Short mmCIF file of N, CA and C in Angstrom, two decimals:
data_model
loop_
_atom_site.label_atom_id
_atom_site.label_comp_id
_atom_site.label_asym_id
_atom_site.label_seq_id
_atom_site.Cartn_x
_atom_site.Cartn_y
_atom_site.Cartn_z
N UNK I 1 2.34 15.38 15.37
CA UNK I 1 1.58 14.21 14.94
C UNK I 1 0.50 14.61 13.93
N UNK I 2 -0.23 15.37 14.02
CA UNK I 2 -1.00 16.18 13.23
C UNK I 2 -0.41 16.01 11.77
N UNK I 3 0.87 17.38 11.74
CA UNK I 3 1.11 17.33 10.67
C UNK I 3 1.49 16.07 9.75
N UNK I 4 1.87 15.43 10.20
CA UNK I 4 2.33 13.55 9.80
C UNK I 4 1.41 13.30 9.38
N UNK I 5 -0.05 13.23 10.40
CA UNK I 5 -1.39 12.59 9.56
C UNK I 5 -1.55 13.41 8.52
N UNK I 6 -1.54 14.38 8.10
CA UNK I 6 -2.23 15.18 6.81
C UNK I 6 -0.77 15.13 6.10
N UNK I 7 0.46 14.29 6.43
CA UNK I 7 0.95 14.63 5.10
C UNK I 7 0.78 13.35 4.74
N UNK I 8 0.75 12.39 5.15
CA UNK I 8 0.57 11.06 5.18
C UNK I 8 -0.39 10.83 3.90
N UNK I 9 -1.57 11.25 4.59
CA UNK I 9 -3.21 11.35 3.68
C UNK I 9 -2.76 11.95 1.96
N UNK I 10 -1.78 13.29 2.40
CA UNK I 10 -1.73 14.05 1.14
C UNK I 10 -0.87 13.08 0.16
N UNK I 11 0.09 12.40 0.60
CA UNK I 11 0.74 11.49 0.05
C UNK I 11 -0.14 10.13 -0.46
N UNK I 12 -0.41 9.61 0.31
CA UNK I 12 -1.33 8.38 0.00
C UNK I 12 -2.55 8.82 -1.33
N UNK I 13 -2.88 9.73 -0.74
CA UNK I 13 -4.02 10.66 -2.19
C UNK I 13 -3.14 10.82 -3.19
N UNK I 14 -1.69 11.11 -3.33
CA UNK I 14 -1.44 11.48 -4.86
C UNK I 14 -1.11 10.11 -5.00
N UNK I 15 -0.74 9.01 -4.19
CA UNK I 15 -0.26 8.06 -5.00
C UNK I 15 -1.46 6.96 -5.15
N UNK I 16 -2.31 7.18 -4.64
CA UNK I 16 -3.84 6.64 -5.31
C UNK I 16 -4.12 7.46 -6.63
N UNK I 17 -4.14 8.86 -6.57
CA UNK I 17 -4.47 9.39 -8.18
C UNK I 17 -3.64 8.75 -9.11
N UNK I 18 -2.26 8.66 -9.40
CA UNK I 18 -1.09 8.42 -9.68
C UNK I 18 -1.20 6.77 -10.42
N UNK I 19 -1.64 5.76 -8.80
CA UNK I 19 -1.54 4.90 -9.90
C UNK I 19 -2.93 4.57 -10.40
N UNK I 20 -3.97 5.35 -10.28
CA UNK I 20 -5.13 5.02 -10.89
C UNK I 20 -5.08 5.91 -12.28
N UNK I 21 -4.18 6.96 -12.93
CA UNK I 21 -4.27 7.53 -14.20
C UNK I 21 -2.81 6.57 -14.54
N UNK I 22 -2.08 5.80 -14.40
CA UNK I 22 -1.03 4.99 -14.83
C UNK I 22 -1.40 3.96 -15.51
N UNK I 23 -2.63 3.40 -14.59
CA UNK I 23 -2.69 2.27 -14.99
C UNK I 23 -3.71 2.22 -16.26
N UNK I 24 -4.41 3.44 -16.85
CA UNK I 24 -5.25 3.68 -17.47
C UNK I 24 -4.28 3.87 -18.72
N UNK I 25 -3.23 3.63 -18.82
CA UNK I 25 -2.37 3.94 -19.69
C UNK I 25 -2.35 3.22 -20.73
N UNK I 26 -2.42 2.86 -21.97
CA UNK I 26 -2.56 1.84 -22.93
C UNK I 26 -0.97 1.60 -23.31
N UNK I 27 0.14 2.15 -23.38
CA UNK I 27 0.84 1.51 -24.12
C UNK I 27 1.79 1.38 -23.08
N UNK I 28 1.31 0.82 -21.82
CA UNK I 28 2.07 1.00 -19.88
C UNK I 28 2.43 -1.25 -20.30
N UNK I 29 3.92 -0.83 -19.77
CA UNK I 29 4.33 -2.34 -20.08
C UNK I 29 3.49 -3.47 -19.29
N UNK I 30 3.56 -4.67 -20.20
CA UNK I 30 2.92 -5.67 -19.50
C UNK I 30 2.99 -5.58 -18.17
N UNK I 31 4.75 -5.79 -17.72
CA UNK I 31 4.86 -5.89 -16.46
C UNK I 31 4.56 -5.06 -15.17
N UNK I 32 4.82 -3.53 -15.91
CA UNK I 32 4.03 -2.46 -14.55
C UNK I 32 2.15 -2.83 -14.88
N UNK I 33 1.70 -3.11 -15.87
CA UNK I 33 0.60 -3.29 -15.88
C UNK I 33 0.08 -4.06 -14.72
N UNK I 34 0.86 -5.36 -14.41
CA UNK I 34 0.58 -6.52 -13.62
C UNK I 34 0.80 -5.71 -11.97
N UNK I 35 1.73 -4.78 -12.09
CA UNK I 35 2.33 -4.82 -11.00
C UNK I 35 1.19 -3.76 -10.31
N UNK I 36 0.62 -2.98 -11.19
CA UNK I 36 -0.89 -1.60 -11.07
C UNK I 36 -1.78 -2.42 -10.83
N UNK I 37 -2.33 -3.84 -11.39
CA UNK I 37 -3.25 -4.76 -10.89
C UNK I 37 -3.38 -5.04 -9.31
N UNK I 38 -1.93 -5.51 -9.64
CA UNK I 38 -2.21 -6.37 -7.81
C UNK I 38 -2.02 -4.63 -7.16
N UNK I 39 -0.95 -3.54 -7.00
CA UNK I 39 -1.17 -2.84 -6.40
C UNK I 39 -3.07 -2.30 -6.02
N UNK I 40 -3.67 -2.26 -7.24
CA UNK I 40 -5.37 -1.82 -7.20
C UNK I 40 -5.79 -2.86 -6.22
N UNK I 41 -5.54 -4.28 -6.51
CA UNK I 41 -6.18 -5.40 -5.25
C UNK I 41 -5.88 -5.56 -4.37
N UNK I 42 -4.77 -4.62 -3.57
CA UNK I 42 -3.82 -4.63 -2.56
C UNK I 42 -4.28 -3.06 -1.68
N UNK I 43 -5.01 -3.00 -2.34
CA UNK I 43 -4.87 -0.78 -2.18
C UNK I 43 -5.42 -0.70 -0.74
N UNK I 44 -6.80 -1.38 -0.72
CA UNK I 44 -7.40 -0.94 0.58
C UNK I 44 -6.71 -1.60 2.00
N UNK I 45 -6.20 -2.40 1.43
CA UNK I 45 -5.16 -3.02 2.98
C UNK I 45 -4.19 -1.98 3.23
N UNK I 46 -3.60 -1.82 2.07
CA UNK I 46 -2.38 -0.98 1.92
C UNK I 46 -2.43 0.19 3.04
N UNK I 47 -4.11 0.90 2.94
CA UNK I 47 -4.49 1.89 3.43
C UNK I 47 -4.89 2.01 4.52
N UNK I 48 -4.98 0.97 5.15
CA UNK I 48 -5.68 0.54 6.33
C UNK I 48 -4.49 1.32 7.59
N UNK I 49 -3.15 1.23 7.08
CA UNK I 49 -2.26 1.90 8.07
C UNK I 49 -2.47 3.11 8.46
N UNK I 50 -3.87 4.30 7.48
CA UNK I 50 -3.98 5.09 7.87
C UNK I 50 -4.42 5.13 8.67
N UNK I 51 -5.66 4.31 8.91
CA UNK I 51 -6.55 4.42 10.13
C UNK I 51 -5.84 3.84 11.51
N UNK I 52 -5.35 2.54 11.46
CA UNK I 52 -4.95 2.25 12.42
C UNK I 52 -3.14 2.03 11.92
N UNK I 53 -2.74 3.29 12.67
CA UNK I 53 -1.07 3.33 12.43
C UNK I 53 0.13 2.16 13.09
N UNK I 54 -1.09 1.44 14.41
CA UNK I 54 -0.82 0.65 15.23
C UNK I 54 -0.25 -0.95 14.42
N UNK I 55 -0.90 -0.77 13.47
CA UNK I 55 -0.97 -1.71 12.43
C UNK I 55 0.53 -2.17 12.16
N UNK I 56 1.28 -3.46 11.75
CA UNK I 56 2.59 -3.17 10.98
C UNK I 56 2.27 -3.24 9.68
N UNK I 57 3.47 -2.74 8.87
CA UNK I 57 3.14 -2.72 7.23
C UNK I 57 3.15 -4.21 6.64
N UNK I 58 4.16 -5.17 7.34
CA UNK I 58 4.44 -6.27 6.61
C UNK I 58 3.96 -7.18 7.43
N UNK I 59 3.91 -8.60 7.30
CA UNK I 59 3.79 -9.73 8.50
C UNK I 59 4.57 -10.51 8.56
N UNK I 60 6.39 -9.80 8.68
CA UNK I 60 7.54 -10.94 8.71
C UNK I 60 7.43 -11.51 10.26
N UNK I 61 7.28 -11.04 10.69
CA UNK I 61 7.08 -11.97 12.63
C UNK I 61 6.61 -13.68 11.94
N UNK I 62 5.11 -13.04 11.33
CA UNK I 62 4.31 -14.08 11.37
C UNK I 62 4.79 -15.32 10.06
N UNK I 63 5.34 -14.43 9.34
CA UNK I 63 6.01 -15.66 8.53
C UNK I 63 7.22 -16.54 9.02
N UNK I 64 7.49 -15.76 9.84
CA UNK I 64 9.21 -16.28 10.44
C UNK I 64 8.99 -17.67 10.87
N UNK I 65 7.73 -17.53 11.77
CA UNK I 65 6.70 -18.55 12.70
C UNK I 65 7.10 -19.46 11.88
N UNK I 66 5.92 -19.32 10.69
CA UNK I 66 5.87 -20.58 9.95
C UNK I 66 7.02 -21.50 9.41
N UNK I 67 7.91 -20.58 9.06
CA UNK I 67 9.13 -21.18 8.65
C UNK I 67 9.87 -22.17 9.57
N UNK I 68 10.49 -23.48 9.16
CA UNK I 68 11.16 -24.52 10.21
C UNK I 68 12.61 -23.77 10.32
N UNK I 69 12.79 -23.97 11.41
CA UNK I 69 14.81 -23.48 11.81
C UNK I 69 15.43 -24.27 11.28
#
C-alpha cells in the first residue's frame, strides 16, 4: 500500500507539471487548450482521491438516480 501511495503522488506530480508546462504552450491547439482549462479547474477535485482514496472517481450511481427508466 505504501508503495501505491508514493507512486500514485509521483504520478499525479508529473502529470500536474506536464499539464501546467502544456498548457503554457502558445501554438497548443484551440481544442487541447480548452481541454488544459477545464482540466486546471477540475485539478483540485481531481486530486482529492489522493487524500481520501475512499472517494469514487466518477458519480455514475448518482447520475443513474437522476435519470427516468
Amino acid at each position: 500500500r505504501l508503495r501505491a501511495e508514493a507512486d500514485f503522488a509521483r504520478i499525479l506530480g508529473a502529470m500536474d507539471t506536464t499539464r501546467k508546462s502544456e498548457a503554457g504552450d502558445p501554438t497548443l491547439h484551440p481544442g487541447a487548450a480548452k481541454v488544459l482549462a477545464t482540466l486546471d479547474r477540475e485539478w483540485e477535485g481531481l486530486c482529492r482521491h489522493e487524500e481520501f482514496p475512499e472517494l469514487p472517481l466518477d458519480n455514475n450511481p448518482a447520475e443513474r438516480v437522476l435519470r427516468n427508466p
